[in-house]
Amino acid sequence: DAYIFAGLILCPLCGRRYTGSKNSHTLKDGSISRRKQYRCMPKYDRPGGHRGGTPILTEKYVEQYMLDHVVEQMNLEILKAEQQSRRSRKRAKVSLASLQSELDRLNTMYQKGRISEEYYDSQYDLLSRQIDELKAPSITVESFAPLQKLFSGDWKAVYDELDAEHRNAFWKSIITEIHLDMNTRKISDFSFRI
């Protein structure tokens, strides 16, 4: 039996990925209740890991949370991307130009012997990193187009028809990780595969 969220849930203490397990117990009426759950298993890992104390989540809880929140979270991420895009375009034009000018001044000061080589190297590295960060691609609204298409229409009806293995493939195709809040012992958020 496949675990739907295998490899997606991160331990809030050590950062390792949760593993799936089965839990069964006898009910008052004598029947046996079986459920899939996820937990951090540090005792099977390298020495020095934490011992318990992390939330144990049932598969039913995780699945219901994801079904209830995935579209809402996607829409929030799209809104953030739109806002960031507007701010970035304005700042990038000004900042990139000012950083490049600062780099030119730094080069001139070094060539004229007004600063030491150590100071030049440290400032050059700092400015170069800042320029690279501004030039790095950011998450755009367009990057969410495949997800928007996936979650249009009656996607939940299609999802309900999937078996556990295909549900696992579905979630792994759109989510990179699920984060937990150690205080509430519940899911706090998750990251999209963009």
JSON list of C-alpha atoms in Angstrom, two decimals:
[
{"chain": "A", "resi": 1, "resn": "ASP", "atom": "CA", "xyz": [0.00, 0.00, 0.00]},
{"chain": "A", "resi": 2, "resn": "ALA", "atom": "CA", "xyz": [1.46, 3.38, -1.03]},
{"chain": "A", "resi": 3, "resn": "TYR", "atom": "CA", "xyz": [1.64, 6.30, 1.36]},
{"chain": "A", "resi": 4, "resn": "ILE", "atom": "CA", "xyz": [0.15, 9.38, -0.29]},
{"chain": "A", "resi": 5, "resn": "PHE", "atom": "CA", "xyz": [2.48, 11.93, 1.34]},
{"chain": "A", "resi": 6, "resn": "ALA", "atom": "CA", "xyz": [5.65, 9.84, 1.58]},
{"chain": "A", "resi": 7, "resn": "GLY", "atom": "CA", "xyz": [8.73, 12.06, 1.46]},
{"chain": "A", "resi": 8, "resn": "LEU", "atom": "CA", "xyz": [6.82, 15.35, 1.55]},
{"chain": "A", "resi": 9, "resn": "ILE", "atom": "CA", "xyz": [6.40, 16.15, 5.27]},
{"chain": "A", "resi": 10, "resn": "LEU", "atom": "CA", "xyz": [9.40, 17.76, 7.01]},
{"chain": "A", "resi": 11, "resn": "CYS", "atom": "CA", "xyz": [10.20, 17.22, 10.67]},
{"chain": "A", "resi": 12, "resn": "PRO", "atom": "CA", "xyz": [10.01, 20.55, 12.53]},
{"chain": "A", "resi": 13, "resn": "LEU", "atom": "CA", "xyz": [12.91, 19.52, 14.81]},
{"chain": "A", "resi": 14, "resn": "CYS", "atom": "CA", "xyz": [15.53, 17.95, 12.57]},
{"chain": "A", "resi": 15, "resn": "GLY", "atom": "CA", "xyz": [14.37, 18.79, 9.03]},
{"chain": "A", "resi": 16, "resn": "ARG", "atom": "CA", "xyz": [14.32, 15.16, 7.88]},
{"chain": "A", "resi": 17, "resn": "ARG", "atom": "CA", "xyz": [11.42, 13.80, 5.90]},
{"chain": "A", "resi": 18, "resn": "TYR", "atom": "CA", "xyz": [8.66, 11.93, 7.68]},
{"chain": "A", "resi": 19, "resn": "THR", "atom": "CA", "xyz": [8.08, 8.28, 6.91]},
{"chain": "A", "resi": 20, "resn": "GLY", "atom": "CA", "xyz": [4.79, 6.44, 6.68]},
{"chain": "A", "resi": 21, "resn": "SER", "atom": "CA", "xyz": [3.71, 3.67, 9.02]},
{"chain": "A", "resi": 22, "resn": "LYS", "atom": "CA", "xyz": [0.58, 1.75, 9.86]},
{"chain": "A", "resi": 23, "resn": "ASN", "atom": "CA", "xyz": [-1.09, 1.88, 13.24]},
{"chain": "A", "resi": 24, "resn": "SER", "atom": "CA", "xyz": [-3.74, -0.56, 14.34]},
{"chain": "A", "resi": 25, "resn": "HIS", "atom": "CA", "xyz": [-5.59, -0.98, 17.59]},
{"chain": "A", "resi": 26, "resn": "THR", "atom": "CA", "xyz": [-8.61, -2.89, 18.86]},
{"chain": "A", "resi": 27, "resn": "LEU", "atom": "CA", "xyz": [-11.79, -0.88, 19.39]},
{"chain": "A", "resi": 28, "resn": "LYS", "atom": "CA", "xyz": [-14.27, -1.43, 22.24]},
{"chain": "A", "resi": 29, "resn": "ASP", "atom": "CA", "xyz": [-16.53, -3.44, 19.96]},
{"chain": "A", "resi": 30, "resn": "GLY", "atom": "CA", "xyz": [-13.67, -5.84, 19.19]},
{"chain": "A", "resi": 31, "resn": "SER", "atom": "CA", "xyz": [-13.06, -4.63, 15.63]},
{"chain": "A", "resi": 32, "resn": "ILE", "atom": "CA", "xyz": [-9.60, -3.52, 14.56]},
{"chain": "A", "resi": 33, "resn": "SER", "atom": "CA", "xyz": [-8.96, 0.05, 13.45]},
{"chain": "A", "resi": 34, "resn": "ARG", "atom": "CA", "xyz": [-6.12, 0.49, 10.96]},
{"chain": "A", "resi": 35, "resn": "ARG", "atom": "CA", "xyz": [-4.77, 3.82, 9.83]},
{"chain": "A", "resi": 36, "resn": "LYS", "atom": "CA", "xyz": [-1.78, 5.20, 8.01]},
{"chain": "A", "resi": 37, "resn": "GLN", "atom": "CA", "xyz": [0.27, 7.82, 9.77]},
{"chain": "A", "resi": 38, "resn": "TYR", "atom": "CA", "xyz": [3.46, 9.84, 9.30]},
{"chain": "A", "resi": 39, "resn": "ARG", "atom": "CA", "xyz": [6.24, 10.53, 11.79]},
{"chain": "A", "resi": 40, "resn": "CYS", "atom": "CA", "xyz": [9.92, 11.28, 12.05]},
{"chain": "A", "resi": 41, "resn": "MET", "atom": "CA", "xyz": [11.94, 8.11, 12.57]},
{"chain": "A", "resi": 42, "resn": "PRO", "atom": "CA", "xyz": [15.31, 9.31, 13.92]},
{"chain": "A", "resi": 43, "resn": "LYS", "atom": "CA", "xyz": [16.00, 6.10, 15.81]},
{"chain": "A", "resi": 44, "resn": "TYR", "atom": "CA", "xyz": [16.58, 4.37, 12.47]},
{"chain": "A", "resi": 45, "resn": "ASP", "atom": "CA", "xyz": [18.89, 7.15, 11.33]},
{"chain": "A", "resi": 46, "resn": "ARG", "atom": "CA", "xyz": [22.32, 8.25, 12.37]},
{"chain": "A", "resi": 47, "resn": "PRO", "atom": "CA", "xyz": [23.21, 8.56, 16.09]},
{"chain": "A", "resi": 48, "resn": "GLY", "atom": "CA", "xyz": [22.52, 11.83, 17.84]},
{"chain": "A", "resi": 49, "resn": "GLY", "atom": "CA", "xyz": [19.08, 12.41, 16.32]},
{"chain": "A", "resi": 50, "resn": "HIS", "atom": "CA", "xyz": [16.18, 13.52, 18.47]},
{"chain": "A", "resi": 51, "resn": "ARG", "atom": "CA", "xyz": [14.02, 10.87, 20.11]},
{"chain": "A", "resi": 52, "resn": "GLY", "atom": "CA", "xyz": [10.32, 11.43, 19.54]},
{"chain": "A", "resi": 53, "resn": "GLY", "atom": "CA", "xyz": [8.46, 14.56, 20.58]},
{"chain": "A", "resi": 54, "resn": "THR", "atom": "CA", "xyz": [7.49, 15.40, 17.03]},
{"chain": "A", "resi": 55, "resn": "PRO", "atom": "CA", "xyz": [3.91, 15.42, 15.79]},
{"chain": "A", "resi": 56, "resn": "ILE", "atom": "CA", "xyz": [2.45, 12.22, 14.39]},
{"chain": "A", "resi": 57, "resn": "LEU", "atom": "CA", "xyz": [-0.05, 12.91, 11.62]},
{"chain": "A", "resi": 58, "resn": "THR", "atom": "CA", "xyz": [-2.68, 10.61, 10.18]},
{"chain": "A", "resi": 59, "resn": "GLU", "atom": "CA", "xyz": [-2.85, 10.35, 6.42]},
{"chain": "A", "resi": 60, "resn": "LYS", "atom": "CA", "xyz": [-6.53, 11.28, 6.57]},
{"chain": "A", "resi": 61, "resn": "TYR", "atom": "CA", "xyz": [-5.71, 14.57, 8.36]},
{"chain": "A", "resi": 62, "resn": "VAL", "atom": "CA", "xyz": [-2.90, 15.51, 5.94]},
{"chain": "A", "resi": 63, "resn": "GLU", "atom": "CA", "xyz": [-4.98, 14.68, 2.88]},
{"chain": "A", "resi": 64, "resn": "GLN", "atom": "CA", "xyz": [-8.00, 16.65, 4.08]},
{"chain": "A", "resi": 65, "resn": "TYR", "atom": "CA", "xyz": [-5.81, 19.64, 4.95]},
{"chain": "A", "resi": 66, "resn": "MET", "atom": "CA", "xyz": [-4.18, 19.62, 1.53]},
{"chain": "A", "resi": 67, "resn": "LEU", "atom": "CA", "xyz": [-7.49, 19.24, -0.32]},
{"chain": "A", "resi": 68, "resn": "ASP", "atom": "CA", "xyz": [-9.00, 22.10, 1.69]},
{"chain": "A", "resi": 69, "resn": "HIS", "atom": "CA", "xyz": [-6.03, 24.48, 1.36]},
{"chain": "A", "resi": 70, "resn": "VAL", "atom": "CA", "xyz": [-4.17, 23.82, -1.91]},
{"chain": "A", "resi": 71, "resn": "VAL", "atom": "CA", "xyz": [-6.23, 26.14, -4.15]},
{"chain": "A", "resi": 72, "resn": "GLU", "atom": "CA", "xyz": [-6.41, 28.87, -1.52]},
{"chain": "A", "resi": 73, "resn": "GLN", "atom": "CA", "xyz": [-2.63, 28.68, -0.98]},
{"chain": "A", "resi": 74, "resn": "MET", "atom": "CA", "xyz": [-1.99, 28.75, -4.72]},
{"chain": "A", "resi": 75, "resn": "ASN", "atom": "CA", "xyz": [-4.10, 31.91, -5.07]},
{"chain": "A", "resi": 76, "resn": "LEU", "atom": "CA", "xyz": [-2.20, 33.56, -2.21]},
{"chain": "A", "resi": 77, "resn": "GLU", "atom": "CA", "xyz": [1.12, 32.64, -3.82]},
{"chain": "A", "resi": 78, "resn": "ILE", "atom": "CA", "xyz": [-0.07, 34.13, -7.14]},
{"chain": "A", "resi": 79, "resn": "LEU", "atom": "CA", "xyz": [-1.05, 37.34, -5.36]},
{"chain": "A", "resi": 80, "resn": "LYS", "atom": "CA", "xyz": [2.37, 37.50, -3.67]},
{"chain": "A", "resi": 81, "resn": "ALA", "atom": "CA", "xyz": [4.08, 36.95, -7.02]},
{"chain": "A", "resi": 82, "resn": "GLU", "atom": "CA", "xyz": [2.07, 39.78, -8.59]},
{"chain": "A", "resi": 83, "resn": "GLN", "atom": "CA", "xyz": [2.94, 42.18, -5.77]},
{"chain": "A", "resi": 84, "resn": "GLN", "atom": "CA", "xyz": [6.59, 41.16, -5.76]},
{"chain": "A", "resi": 85, "resn": "SER", "atom": "CA", "xyz": [6.79, 41.53, -9.53]},
{"chain": "A", "resi": 86, "resn": "ARG", "atom": "CA", "xyz": [5.51, 45.11, -9.37]},
{"chain": "A", "resi": 87, "resn": "ARG", "atom": "CA", "xyz": [7.93, 46.06, -6.58]},
{"chain": "A", "resi": 88, "resn": "SER", "atom": "CA", "xyz": [10.86, 44.23, -8.15]},
{"chain": "A", "resi": 89, "resn": "ARG", "atom": "CA", "xyz": [10.53, 45.89, -11.54]},
{"chain": "A", "resi": 90, "resn": "LYS", "atom": "CA", "xyz": [10.71, 49.34, -9.98]},
{"chain": "A", "resi": 91, "resn": "ARG", "atom": "CA", "xyz": [13.56, 48.49, -7.62]},
{"chain": "A", "resi": 92, "resn": "ALA", "atom": "CA", "xyz": [15.53, 46.42, -10.14]},
{"chain": "A", "resi": 93, "resn": "LYS", "atom": "CA", "xyz": [15.91, 49.28, -12.60]},
{"chain": "A", "resi": 94, "resn": "VAL", "atom": "CA", "xyz": [17.14, 51.68, -9.95]},
{"chain": "A", "resi": 95, "resn": "SER", "atom": "CA", "xyz": [19.07, 49.21, -7.84]},
{"chain": "A", "resi": 96, "resn": "LEU", "atom": "CA", "xyz": [20.83, 47.43, -10.67]},
{"chain": "A", "resi": 97, "resn": "ALA", "atom": "CA", "xyz": [21.99, 50.72, -12.11]},
{"chain": "A", "resi": 98, "resn": "SER", "atom": "CA", "xyz": [23.13, 52.02, -8.71]},
{"chain": "A", "resi": 99, "resn": "LEU", "atom": "CA", "xyz": [24.94, 48.77, -7.86]},
{"chain": "A", "resi": 100, "resn": "GLN", "atom": "CA", "xyz": [26.70, 48.78, -11.24]},
{"chain": "A", "resi": 101, "resn": "SER", "atom": "CA", "xyz": [27.74, 52.42, -10.66]},
{"chain": "A", "resi": 102, "resn": "GLU", "atom": "CA", "xyz": [29.02, 51.52, -7.21]},
{"chain": "A", "resi": 103, "resn": "LEU", "atom": "CA", "xyz": [31.02, 48.65, -8.72]},
{"chain": "A", "resi": 104, "resn": "ASP", "atom": "CA", "xyz": [32.50, 51.05, -11.30]},
{"chain": "A", "resi": 105, "resn": "ARG", "atom": "CA", "xyz": [33.49, 53.53, -8.53]},
{"chain": "A", "resi": 106, "resn": "LEU", "atom": "CA", "xyz": [35.04, 50.67, -6.55]},
{"chain": "A", "resi": 107, "resn": "ASN", "atom": "CA", "xyz": [37.10, 49.62, -9.59]},
{"chain": "A", "resi": 108, "resn": "THR", "atom": "CA", "xyz": [38.25, 53.21, -10.16]},
{"chain": "A", "resi": 109, "resn": "MET", "atom": "CA", "xyz": [39.27, 53.65, -6.50]},
{"chain": "A", "resi": 110, "resn": "TYR", "atom": "CA", "xyz": [41.24, 50.40, -6.63]},
{"chain": "A", "resi": 111, "resn": "GLN", "atom": "CA", "xyz": [42.97, 51.31, -9.87]},
{"chain": "A", "resi": 112, "resn": "LYS", "atom": "CA", "xyz": [44.02, 54.67, -8.40]},
{"chain": "A", "resi": 113, "resn": "GLY", "atom": "CA", "xyz": [45.41, 52.92, -5.32]},
{"chain": "A", "resi": 114, "resn": "ARG", "atom": "CA", "xyz": [43.01, 54.57, -2.87]},
{"chain": "A", "resi": 115, "resn": "ILE", "atom": "CA", "xyz": [41.81, 51.28, -1.30]},
{"chain": "A", "resi": 116, "resn": "SER", "atom": "CA", "xyz": [43.55, 48.08, -0.27]},
{"chain": "A", "resi": 117, "resn": "GLU", "atom": "CA", "xyz": [43.25, 44.85, -2.21]},
{"chain": "A", "resi": 118, "resn": "GLU", "atom": "CA", "xyz": [41.52, 43.15, 0.75]},
{"chain": "A", "resi": 119, "resn": "TYR", "atom": "CA", "xyz": [38.88, 45.90, 0.95]},
{"chain": "A", "resi": 120, "resn": "TYR", "atom": "CA", "xyz": [38.42, 45.81, -2.82]},
{"chain": "A", "resi": 121, "resn": "ASP", "atom": "CA", "xyz": [37.94, 42.02, -2.83]},
{"chain": "A", "resi": 122, "resn": "SER", "atom": "CA", "xyz": [35.38, 42.07, -0.01]},
{"chain": "A", "resi": 123, "resn": "GLN", "atom": "CA", "xyz": [33.35, 44.93, -1.53]},
{"chain": "A", "resi": 124, "resn": "TYR", "atom": "CA", "xyz": [33.58, 43.49, -5.03]},
{"chain": "A", "resi": 125, "resn": "ASP", "atom": "CA", "xyz": [32.22, 40.14, -3.78]},
{"chain": "A", "resi": 126, "resn": "LEU", "atom": "CA", "xyz": [29.41, 41.87, -1.89]},
{"chain": "A", "resi": 127, "resn": "LEU", "atom": "CA", "xyz": [28.33, 44.01, -4.85]},
{"chain": "A", "resi": 128, "resn": "SER", "atom": "CA", "xyz": [28.62, 41.08, -7.27]},
{"chain": "A", "resi": 129, "resn": "ARG", "atom": "CA", "xyz": [26.35, 38.94, -5.09]},
{"chain": "A", "resi": 130, "resn": "GLN", "atom": "CA", "xyz": [23.78, 41.73, -4.86]},
{"chain": "A", "resi": 131, "resn": "ILE", "atom": "CA", "xyz": [23.81, 42.19, -8.64]},
{"chain": "A", "resi": 132, "resn": "ASP", "atom": "CA", "xyz": [23.45, 38.42, -9.18]},
{"chain": "A", "resi": 133, "resn": "GLU", "atom": "CA", "xyz": [20.47, 38.34, -6.77]},
{"chain": "A", "resi": 134, "resn": "LEU", "atom": "CA", "xyz": [18.72, 41.11, -8.72]},
{"chain": "A", "resi": 135, "resn": "LYS", "atom": "CA", "xyz": [19.36, 39.33, -12.01]},
{"chain": "A", "resi": 136, "resn": "ALA", "atom": "CA", "xyz": [18.20, 35.94, -10.68]},
{"chain": "A", "resi": 137, "resn": "PRO", "atom": "CA", "xyz": [14.79, 34.84, -11.96]},
{"chain": "A", "resi": 138, "resn": "SER", "atom": "CA", "xyz": [11.98, 35.22, -9.46]},
{"chain": "A", "resi": 139, "resn": "ILE", "atom": "CA", "xyz": [8.70, 33.36, -9.23]},
{"chain": "A", "resi": 140, "resn": "THR", "atom": "CA", "xyz": [6.29, 34.90, -11.71]},
{"chain": "A", "resi": 141, "resn": "VAL", "atom": "CA", "xyz": [2.55, 34.72, -12.06]},
{"chain": "A", "resi": 142, "resn": "GLU", "atom": "CA", "xyz": [3.09, 32.83, -15.32]},
{"chain": "A", "resi": 143, "resn": "SER", "atom": "CA", "xyz": [4.90, 30.05, -13.47]},
{"chain": "A", "resi": 144, "resn": "PHE", "atom": "CA", "xyz": [1.58, 29.20, -11.78]},
{"chain": "A", "resi": 145, "resn": "ALA", "atom": "CA", "xyz": [-0.26, 28.67, -15.10]},
{"chain": "A", "resi": 146, "resn": "PRO", "atom": "CA", "xyz": [0.14, 24.85, -15.07]},
{"chain": "A", "resi": 147, "resn": "LEU", "atom": "CA", "xyz": [-1.20, 24.70, -11.51]},
{"chain": "A", "resi": 148, "resn": "GLN", "atom": "CA", "xyz": [-4.12, 26.97, -12.36]},
{"chain": "A", "resi": 149, "resn": "LYS", "atom": "CA", "xyz": [-4.97, 24.69, -15.26]},
{"chain": "A", "resi": 150, "resn": "LEU", "atom": "CA", "xyz": [-4.68, 21.60, -13.06]},
{"chain": "A", "resi": 151, "resn": "PHE", "atom": "CA", "xyz": [-7.00, 23.02, -10.40]},
{"chain": "A", "resi": 152, "resn": "SER", "atom": "CA", "xyz": [-9.63, 24.33, -12.78]},
{"chain": "A", "resi": 153, "resn": "GLY", "atom": "CA", "xyz": [-12.91, 22.53, -13.19]},
{"chain": "A", "resi": 154, "resn": "ASP", "atom": "CA", "xyz": [-13.89, 19.59, -11.00]},
{"chain": "A", "resi": 155, "resn": "TRP", "atom": "CA", "xyz": [-10.37, 18.42, -10.16]},
{"chain": "A", "resi": 156, "resn": "LYS", "atom": "CA", "xyz": [-11.47, 16.88, -6.84]},
{"chain": "A", "resi": 157, "resn": "ALA", "atom": "CA", "xyz": [-13.74, 14.40, -8.63]},
{"chain": "A", "resi": 158, "resn": "VAL", "atom": "CA", "xyz": [-10.77, 13.26, -10.72]},
{"chain": "A", "resi": 159, "resn": "TYR", "atom": "CA", "xyz": [-8.60, 13.10, -7.59]},
{"chain": "A", "resi": 160, "resn": "ASP", "atom": "CA", "xyz": [-11.15, 10.92, -5.81]},
{"chain": "A", "resi": 161, "resn": "GLU", "atom": "CA", "xyz": [-10.78, 8.32, -8.59]},
{"chain": "A", "resi": 162, "resn": "LEU", "atom": "CA", "xyz": [-7.02, 7.96, -8.04]},
{"chain": "A", "resi": 163, "resn": "ASP", "atom": "CA", "xyz": [-5.50, 5.12, -6.03]},
{"chain": "A", "resi": 164, "resn": "ALA", "atom": "CA", "xyz": [-2.91, 5.82, -3.30]},
{"chain": "A", "resi": 165, "resn": "GLU", "atom": "CA", "xyz": [0.08, 5.44, -5.63]},
{"chain": "A", "resi": 166, "resn": "HIS", "atom": "CA", "xyz": [-1.32, 7.92, -8.14]},
{"chain": "A", "resi": 167, "resn": "ARG", "atom": "CA", "xyz": [-2.35, 10.33, -5.36]},
{"chain": "A", "resi": 168, "resn": "ASN", "atom": "CA", "xyz": [1.26, 10.24, -4.18]},
{"chain": "A", "resi": 169, "resn": "ALA", "atom": "CA", "xyz": [2.44, 11.04, -7.71]},
{"chain": "A", "resi": 170, "resn": "PHE", "atom": "CA", "xyz": [-0.14, 13.85, -7.93]},
{"chain": "A", "resi": 171, "resn": "TRP", "atom": "CA", "xyz": [1.05, 15.57, -4.73]},
{"chain": "A", "resi": 172, "resn": "LYS", "atom": "CA", "xyz": [4.73, 15.08, -5.54]},
{"chain": "A", "resi": 173, "resn": "SER", "atom": "CA", "xyz": [4.19, 16.71, -8.92]},
{"chain": "A", "resi": 174, "resn": "ILE", "atom": "CA", "xyz": [2.92, 19.95, -7.34]},
{"chain": "A", "resi": 175, "resn": "ILE", "atom": "CA", "xyz": [4.32, 20.09, -3.77]},
{"chain": "A", "resi": 176, "resn": "THR", "atom": "CA", "xyz": [7.97, 19.97, -2.70]},
{"chain": "A", "resi": 177, "resn": "GLU", "atom": "CA", "xyz": [7.43, 19.86, 1.05]},
{"chain": "A", "resi": 178, "resn": "ILE", "atom": "CA", "xyz": [4.87, 20.20, 3.83]},
{"chain": "A", "resi": 179, "resn": "HIS", "atom": "CA", "xyz": [5.87, 22.14, 6.96]},
{"chain": "A", "resi": 180, "resn": "LEU", "atom": "CA", "xyz": [4.66, 21.58, 10.51]},
{"chain": "A", "resi": 181, "resn": "ASP", "atom": "CA", "xyz": [4.32, 24.00, 13.41]},
{"chain": "A", "resi": 182, "resn": "MET", "atom": "CA", "xyz": [5.88, 22.45, 16.50]},
{"chain": "A", "resi": 183, "resn": "ASN", "atom": "CA", "xyz": [3.67, 24.51, 18.84]},
{"chain": "A", "resi": 184, "resn": "THR", "atom": "CA", "xyz": [0.31, 23.58, 17.33]},
{"chain": "A", "resi": 185, "resn": "ARG", "atom": "CA", "xyz": [1.56, 20.17, 16.13]},
{"chain": "A", "resi": 186, "resn": "LYS", "atom": "CA", "xyz": [-0.33, 20.74, 12.86]},
{"chain": "A", "resi": 187, "resn": "ILE", "atom": "CA", "xyz": [0.49, 21.65, 9.27]},
{"chain": "A", "resi": 188, "resn": "SER", "atom": "CA", "xyz": [1.56, 25.27, 8.99]},
{"chain": "A", "resi": 189, "resn": "ASP", "atom": "CA", "xyz": [2.14, 25.57, 5.23]},
{"chain": "A", "resi": 190, "resn": "PHE", "atom": "CA", "xyz": [3.59, 23.87, 2.17]},
{"chain": "A", "resi": 191, "resn": "SER", "atom": "CA", "xyz": [5.75, 24.76, -0.82]},
{"chain": "A", "resi": 192, "resn": "PHE", "atom": "CA", "xyz": [4.73, 24.45, -4.45]},
{"chain": "A", "resi": 193, "resn": "ARG", "atom": "CA", "xyz": [6.96, 22.90, -7.08]},
{"chain": "A", "resi": 194, "resn": "ILE", "atom": "CA", "xyz": [7.39, 25.96, -9.31]}
]
